[in-house]
PDB file of C-alpha atoms in Angstrom:
ATOM      1  CA  UNK A 161      71.089 225.661  33.328  1.00 57.00           C
ATOM      2  CA  UNK A 162      69.333 228.384  35.308  1.00 63.00           C
ATOM      3  CA  UNK A 163      70.973 227.684  38.634  1.00 82.00           C
ATOM      4  CA  UNK A 164      72.977 230.842  39.293  1.00 92.00           C
ATOM      5  CA  UNK A 165      71.337 232.802  42.073  1.00 93.00           C
ATOM      6  CA  UNK A 166      70.891 236.555  42.146  1.00 96.00           C
ATOM      7  CA  UNK A 167      70.510 237.851  45.691  1.00 96.00           C
ATOM      8  CA  UNK A 168      67.901 240.550  46.408  1.00 95.00           C
ATOM      9  CA  UNK A 169      70.709 243.002  47.258  1.00 97.00           C
ATOM     10  CA  UNK A 170      72.407 242.438  43.877  1.00 98.00           C
ATOM     11  CA  UNK A 171      71.988 243.872  40.405  1.00 98.00           C
ATOM     12  CA  UNK A 172      72.983 241.574  37.558  1.00 98.00           C
ATOM     13  CA  UNK A 173      74.809 243.453  34.803  1.00 98.00           C
ATOM     14  CA  UNK A 174      75.191 241.729  31.442  1.00 98.00           C
ATOM     15  CA  UNK A 175      77.183 243.091  28.523  1.00 96.00           C
ATOM     16  CA  UNK A 176      80.515 243.241  26.761  1.00 94.00           C
ATOM     17  CA  UNK A 177      83.815 245.013  27.510  1.00 93.00           C
ATOM     18  CA  UNK A 178      82.018 248.261  28.360  1.00 95.00           C
ATOM     19  CA  UNK A 179      80.184 246.486  31.189  1.00 97.00           C
ATOM     20  CA  UNK A 180      83.344 244.636  32.163  1.00 96.00           C
ATOM     21  CA  UNK A 181      85.098 247.978  32.662  1.00 95.00           C
ATOM     22  CA  UNK A 182      87.764 247.883  29.964  1.00 95.00           C
ATOM     23  CA  UNK A 183      89.436 251.284  29.691  1.00 95.00           C
ATOM     24  CA  UNK A 184      89.038 252.099  33.391  1.00 96.00           C
ATOM     25  CA  UNK A 185      91.794 251.994  36.007  1.00 95.00           C
ATOM     26  CA  UNK A 186      89.330 250.978  38.716  1.00 94.00           C
ATOM     27  CA  UNK A 187      85.818 249.527  38.840  1.00 95.00           C
ATOM     28  CA  UNK A 188      84.725 252.556  40.898  1.00 96.00           C
ATOM     29  CA  UNK A 189      84.263 254.565  37.672  1.00 96.00           C
ATOM     30  CA  UNK A 190      82.360 251.852  35.745  1.00 97.00           C
ATOM     31  CA  UNK A 191      78.575 252.320  35.436  1.00 97.00           C
ATOM     32  CA  UNK A 192      77.972 248.930  37.057  1.00 98.00           C
ATOM     33  CA  UNK A 193      79.521 250.062  40.319  1.00 97.00           C
ATOM     34  CA  UNK A 194      78.423 253.707  40.204  1.00 97.00           C
ATOM     35  CA  UNK A 195      74.734 252.833  39.740  1.00 97.00           C
ATOM     36  CA  UNK A 196      74.861 249.942  42.233  1.00 97.00           C
ATOM     37  CA  UNK A 197      76.385 252.177  44.886  1.00 97.00           C
ATOM     38  CA  UNK A 198      73.728 254.838  44.281  1.00 97.00           C
ATOM     39  CA  UNK A 199      70.999 252.190  44.648  1.00 97.00           C
ATOM     40  CA  UNK A 200      72.698 250.662  47.726  1.00 97.00           C
ATOM     41  CA  UNK A 201      73.071 247.314  45.933  1.00 97.00           C
ATOM     42  CA  UNK A 202      75.988 245.073  45.045  1.00 98.00           C
ATOM     43  CA  UNK A 203      76.980 244.661  41.397  1.00 98.00           C
ATOM     44  CA  UNK A 204      77.023 241.160  39.930  1.00 98.00           C
ATOM     45  CA  UNK A 205      78.906 241.677  36.664  1.00 97.00           C
ATOM     46  CA  UNK A 206      78.762 238.945  34.026  1.00 97.00           C
ATOM     47  CA  UNK A 207      80.329 240.453  30.928  1.00 96.00           C
ATOM     48  CA  UNK A 208      82.195 239.020  27.949  1.00 90.00           C
ATOM     49  CA  UNK A 209      84.754 241.416  26.478  1.00 90.00           C
ATOM     50  CA  UNK A 210      84.670 241.241  22.690  1.00 84.00           C
ATOM     51  CA  UNK A 211      81.562 239.083  22.635  1.00 86.00           C
ATOM     52  CA  UNK A 212      78.189 239.924  21.139  1.00 88.00           C
ATOM     53  CA  UNK A 213      74.493 239.782  21.864  1.00 91.00           C
ATOM     54  CA  UNK A 214      74.133 236.034  21.365  1.00 89.00           C
ATOM     55  CA  UNK A 215      76.631 235.521  24.163  1.00 91.00           C
ATOM     56  CA  UNK A 216      74.757 237.994  26.372  1.00 93.00           C
ATOM     57  CA  UNK A 217      71.548 236.016  25.820  1.00 93.00           C
ATOM     58  CA  UNK A 218      73.343 232.782  26.711  1.00 91.00           C
ATOM     59  CA  UNK A 219      74.536 234.435  29.931  1.00 93.00           C
ATOM     60  CA  UNK A 220      71.098 235.560  31.117  1.00 96.00           C
ATOM     61  CA  UNK A 221      69.755 232.062  30.527  1.00 94.00           C
ATOM     62  CA  UNK A 222      72.186 230.746  33.168  1.00 95.00           C
ATOM     63  CA  UNK A 223      70.445 232.609  35.980  1.00 96.00           C
ATOM     64  CA  UNK A 224      67.370 232.097  38.082  1.00 96.00           C
ATOM     65  CA  UNK A 225      65.823 235.456  37.202  1.00 96.00           C
ATOM     66  CA  UNK A 226      62.794 235.320  39.501  1.00 96.00           C
ATOM     67  CA  UNK A 227      62.334 238.806  41.028  1.00 97.00           C
ATOM     68  CA  UNK A 228      65.860 239.805  39.998  1.00 97.00           C
ATOM     69  CA  UNK A 229      67.138 243.259  39.113  1.00 98.00           C
ATOM     70  CA  UNK A 230      68.962 243.172  35.771  1.00 98.00           C
ATOM     71  CA  UNK A 231      70.674 245.696  33.499  1.00 98.00           C
ATOM     72  CA  UNK A 232      71.566 244.569  29.967  1.00 98.00           C
ATOM     73  CA  UNK A 233      74.073 246.449  27.841  1.00 97.00           C
ATOM     74  CA  UNK A 234      73.644 245.162  24.294  1.00 94.00           C
ATOM     75  CA  UNK A 235      76.420 245.510  21.749  1.00 89.00           C
ATOM     76  CA  UNK A 236      75.780 246.875  18.292  1.00 83.00           C
ATOM     77  CA  UNK A 237      74.055 244.415  15.962  1.00 81.00           C
ATOM     78  CA  UNK A 238      77.201 243.853  13.889  1.00 76.00           C
ATOM     79  CA  UNK A 239      78.846 241.425  16.301  1.00 74.00           C
ATOM     80  CA  UNK A 240      77.874 238.003  15.045  1.00 71.00           C
ATOM     81  CA  UNK A 241      78.533 234.533  16.376  1.00 67.00           C
ATOM     82  CA  UNK A 242      78.341 231.296  14.453  1.00 59.00           C
ATOM     83  CA  UNK A 243      80.088 227.922  14.583  1.00 54.00           C
ATOM     84  CA  UNK A 244      81.728 229.013  17.836  1.00 59.00           C
ATOM     85  CA  UNK A 245      83.376 231.954  16.040  1.00 58.00           C
ATOM     86  CA  UNK A 246      82.842 235.585  16.916  1.00 62.00           C
ATOM     87  CA  UNK A 247      83.185 238.330  14.281  1.00 58.00           C
ATOM     88  CA  UNK A 248      82.653 242.062  14.118  1.00 64.00           C
ATOM     89  CA  UNK A 249      81.671 243.972  11.000  1.00 60.00           C
ATOM     90  CA  UNK A 250      85.168 245.141  10.144  1.00 59.00           C
ATOM     91  CA  UNK A 251      86.239 241.467  10.005  1.00 57.00           C
ATOM     92  CA  UNK A 252      83.398 240.147   7.810  1.00 56.00           C
ATOM     93  CA  UNK A 253      84.506 238.414   4.650  1.00 60.00           C
ATOM     94  CA  UNK A 254      82.533 238.617   1.413  1.00 58.00           C
ATOM     95  CA  UNK A 255      80.389 235.589   2.346  1.00 58.00           C
ATOM     96  CA  UNK A 256      79.488 237.095   5.741  1.00 59.00           C
ATOM     97  CA  UNK A 257      78.458 240.319   4.036  1.00 59.00           C
ATOM     98  CA  UNK A 258      76.079 238.462   1.705  1.00 59.00           C
ATOM     99  CA  UNK A 259      74.465 236.480   4.534  1.00 68.00           C
ATOM    100  CA  UNK A 260      74.512 238.980   7.403  1.00 70.00           C
ATOM    101  CA  UNK A 261      72.834 241.955   5.799  1.00 78.00           C
ATOM    102  CA  UNK A 262      71.650 244.907   7.883  1.00 81.00           C
ATOM    103  CA  UNK A 263      68.072 243.683   7.554  1.00 87.00           C
ATOM    104  CA  UNK A 264      68.917 240.176   8.814  1.00 84.00           C
ATOM    105  CA  UNK A 265      70.995 241.494  11.707  1.00 84.00           C
ATOM    106  CA  UNK A 266      68.345 244.035  12.705  1.00 88.00           C
ATOM    107  CA  UNK A 267      65.634 241.371  12.662  1.00 90.00           C
ATOM    108  CA  UNK A 268      67.740 239.054  14.822  1.00 90.00           C
ATOM    109  CA  UNK A 269      68.561 241.813  17.284  1.00 91.00           C
ATOM    110  CA  UNK A 270      64.939 242.923  17.656  1.00 95.00           C
ATOM    111  CA  UNK A 271      63.866 239.297  18.168  1.00 94.00           C
ATOM    112  CA  UNK A 272      66.512 238.913  20.893  1.00 95.00           C
ATOM    113  CA  UNK A 273      65.265 242.029  22.690  1.00 96.00           C
ATOM    114  CA  UNK A 274      61.694 240.721  22.513  1.00 97.00           C
ATOM    115  CA  UNK A 275      62.766 237.356  23.982  1.00 97.00           C
ATOM    116  CA  UNK A 276      64.606 239.184  26.766  1.00 97.00           C
ATOM    117  CA  UNK A 277      61.667 241.426  27.652  1.00 98.00           C
ATOM    118  CA  UNK A 278      59.233 238.499  27.672  1.00 98.00           C
ATOM    119  CA  UNK A 279      61.534 236.360  29.831  1.00 97.00           C
ATOM    120  CA  UNK A 280      62.332 239.137  32.291  1.00 98.00           C
ATOM    121  CA  UNK A 281      58.686 240.215  32.608  1.00 98.00           C
ATOM    122  CA  UNK A 282      57.560 236.613  33.124  1.00 98.00           C
ATOM    123  CA  UNK A 283      60.080 236.364  35.969  1.00 97.00           C
ATOM    124  CA  UNK A 284      58.927 239.675  37.508  1.00 97.00           C
ATOM    125  CA  UNK A 285      62.348 241.225  36.969  1.00 97.00           C
ATOM    126  CA  UNK A 286      63.041 244.880  37.499  1.00 97.00           C
ATOM    127  CA  UNK A 287      65.160 245.596  34.428  1.00 98.00           C
ATOM    128  CA  UNK A 288      66.393 248.098  31.919  1.00 98.00           C
ATOM    129  CA  UNK A 289      68.571 247.838  28.842  1.00 97.00           C
ATOM    130  CA  UNK A 290      70.535 249.928  26.395  1.00 95.00           C
ATOM    131  CA  UNK A 291      72.744 249.449  23.363  1.00 92.00           C
ATOM    132  CA  UNK A 292      76.262 250.770  22.876  1.00 88.00           C
ATOM    133  CA  UNK A 293      76.642 253.204  20.025  1.00 74.00           C
ATOM    134  CA  UNK A 294      79.525 254.387  17.913  1.00 65.00           C
ATOM    135  CA  UNK A 295      80.214 257.475  15.854  1.00 61.00           C
ATOM    136  CA  UNK A 296      78.890 255.822  12.687  1.00 58.00           C
ATOM    137  CA  UNK A 297      75.509 254.966  14.255  1.00 56.00           C
ATOM    138  CA  UNK A 298      73.951 258.269  13.179  1.00 60.00           C
ATOM    139  CA  UNK A 299      74.836 257.540   9.548  1.00 63.00           C
ATOM    140  CA  UNK A 300      73.136 254.124   9.289  1.00 67.00           C
ATOM    141  CA  UNK A 301      69.419 254.478   8.608  1.00 76.00           C
ATOM    142  CA  UNK A 302      68.420 251.036   9.854  1.00 81.00           C
ATOM    143  CA  UNK A 303      69.893 251.861  13.277  1.00 81.00           C
ATOM    144  CA  UNK A 304      67.386 254.739  13.533  1.00 82.00           C
ATOM    145  CA  UNK A 305      64.620 252.256  12.725  1.00 87.00           C
ATOM    146  CA  UNK A 306      65.883 249.959  15.490  1.00 89.00           C
ATOM    147  CA  UNK A 307      65.873 252.844  17.971  1.00 89.00           C
ATOM    148  CA  UNK A 308      62.281 253.620  17.005  1.00 90.00           C
ATOM    149  CA  UNK A 309      61.260 250.012  17.700  1.00 93.00           C
ATOM    150  CA  UNK A 310      63.226 249.818  20.956  1.00 93.00           C
ATOM    151  CA  UNK A 311      61.725 253.090  22.179  1.00 93.00           C
ATOM    152  CA  UNK A 312      58.412 251.246  22.437  1.00 95.00           C
ATOM    153  CA  UNK A 313      59.870 249.320  25.393  1.00 97.00           C
ATOM    154  CA  UNK A 314      59.481 251.328  28.613  1.00 97.00           C
ATOM    155  CA  UNK A 315      62.663 249.648  29.906  1.00 97.00           C
ATOM    156  CA  UNK A 316      64.814 250.955  27.039  1.00 96.00           C
ATOM    157  CA  UNK A 317      67.330 253.635  27.929  1.00 95.00           C
ATOM    158  CA  UNK A 318      67.940 255.688  24.798  1.00 87.00           C
ATOM    159  CA  UNK A 319      71.541 256.922  24.678  1.00 78.00           C
ATOM    160  CA  UNK A 320      71.823 259.429  21.855  1.00 75.00           C
ATOM    161  CA  UNK A 321      74.071 261.924  23.660  1.00 80.00           C
ATOM    162  CA  UNK A 322      75.752 259.791  26.297  1.00 85.00           C
ATOM    163  CA  UNK A 323      79.249 259.516  24.834  1.00 88.00           C
ATOM    164  CA  UNK A 324      81.225 262.460  26.215  1.00 91.00           C
ATOM    165  CA  UNK A 325      84.629 260.875  26.856  1.00 94.00           C
ATOM    166  CA  UNK A 326      86.729 257.764  26.362  1.00 93.00           C
ATOM    167  CA  UNK A 327      88.675 255.561  28.752  1.00 95.00           C
ATOM    168  CA  UNK A 328      92.384 254.943  29.152  1.00 95.00           C
ATOM    169  CA  UNK A 329      92.498 252.838  25.978  1.00 95.00           C
ATOM    170  CA  UNK A 330      90.953 255.606  23.847  1.00 92.00           C
ATOM    171  CA  UNK A 331      88.086 253.482  22.506  1.00 90.00           C
ATOM    172  CA  UNK A 332      85.873 252.350  25.397  1.00 92.00           C
ATOM    173  CA  UNK A 333      83.549 254.788  27.135  1.00 93.00           C
ATOM    174  CA  UNK A 334      85.247 256.894  29.802  1.00 95.00           C
ATOM    175  CA  UNK A 335      84.321 257.773  33.407  1.00 96.00           C
ATOM    176  CA  UNK A 336      82.102 260.746  32.500  1.00 96.00           C
ATOM    177  CA  UNK A 337      80.128 258.665  30.009  1.00 95.00           C
ATOM    178  CA  UNK A 338      79.817 255.849  32.546  1.00 95.00           C
ATOM    179  CA  UNK A 339      78.495 258.328  35.108  1.00 97.00           C
ATOM    180  CA  UNK A 340      75.811 259.445  32.632  1.00 96.00           C
ATOM    181  CA  UNK A 341      74.862 255.788  32.029  1.00 96.00           C
ATOM    182  CA  UNK A 342      74.831 255.109  35.786  1.00 96.00           C
ATOM    183  CA  UNK A 343      72.533 258.099  36.371  1.00 96.00           C
ATOM    184  CA  UNK A 344      70.109 256.841  33.708  1.00 96.00           C
ATOM    185  CA  UNK A 345      70.095 253.380  35.315  1.00 97.00           C
ATOM    186  CA  UNK A 346      69.636 254.866  38.787  1.00 97.00           C
ATOM    187  CA  UNK A 347      66.798 257.109  37.654  1.00 96.00           C
ATOM    188  CA  UNK A 348      65.012 254.199  35.994  1.00 96.00           C
ATOM    189  CA  UNK A 349      65.496 251.538  38.684  1.00 96.00           C
ATOM    190  CA  UNK A 350      64.938 253.916  41.580  1.00 93.00           C
ATOM    191  CA  UNK A 351      61.398 254.703  40.480  1.00 80.00           C
ATOM    192  CA  UNK A 352      60.286 251.517  38.726  1.00 61.00           C
TER     193      UNK A 352
END
């Protein structure tokens, strides 16, 4: 149901716990609020801590996106959802590992990004997107291939060197990293 309204003075932020603000004492240091304040807009945060990209896609399909401003923070491709269950790579069992290979997950992720871009462009959205990274990202060759494909989208914010600190919980991005993300969002949305 696409009945949720996005006001012209709002930016819709979709993502996981990083977008939700886990690891921060206040929302004032989360990229959603920092970039919205810089753009003189109000943040509309719809994030699912612990959830993956399928859930993010379900969330954007709930909105009337016509002429909306949207920022999507994708998770890594290893968060999978099936039969109402959500798993991350470290919790895959042997059967998951046989079915959800890197090639299958990469293909699904790239298809999801393509669906998003087509939907948002059709609705005349002003949008940008990025994907969270981890320390192991540099070591996985297929993730470099994904970055190469995503870099073909002008709306893609490449985040190779963004992670400079961590939040209060020691695992989510910290205030300095969120400020870097917010600046990238501001720079993109302020001129597009």
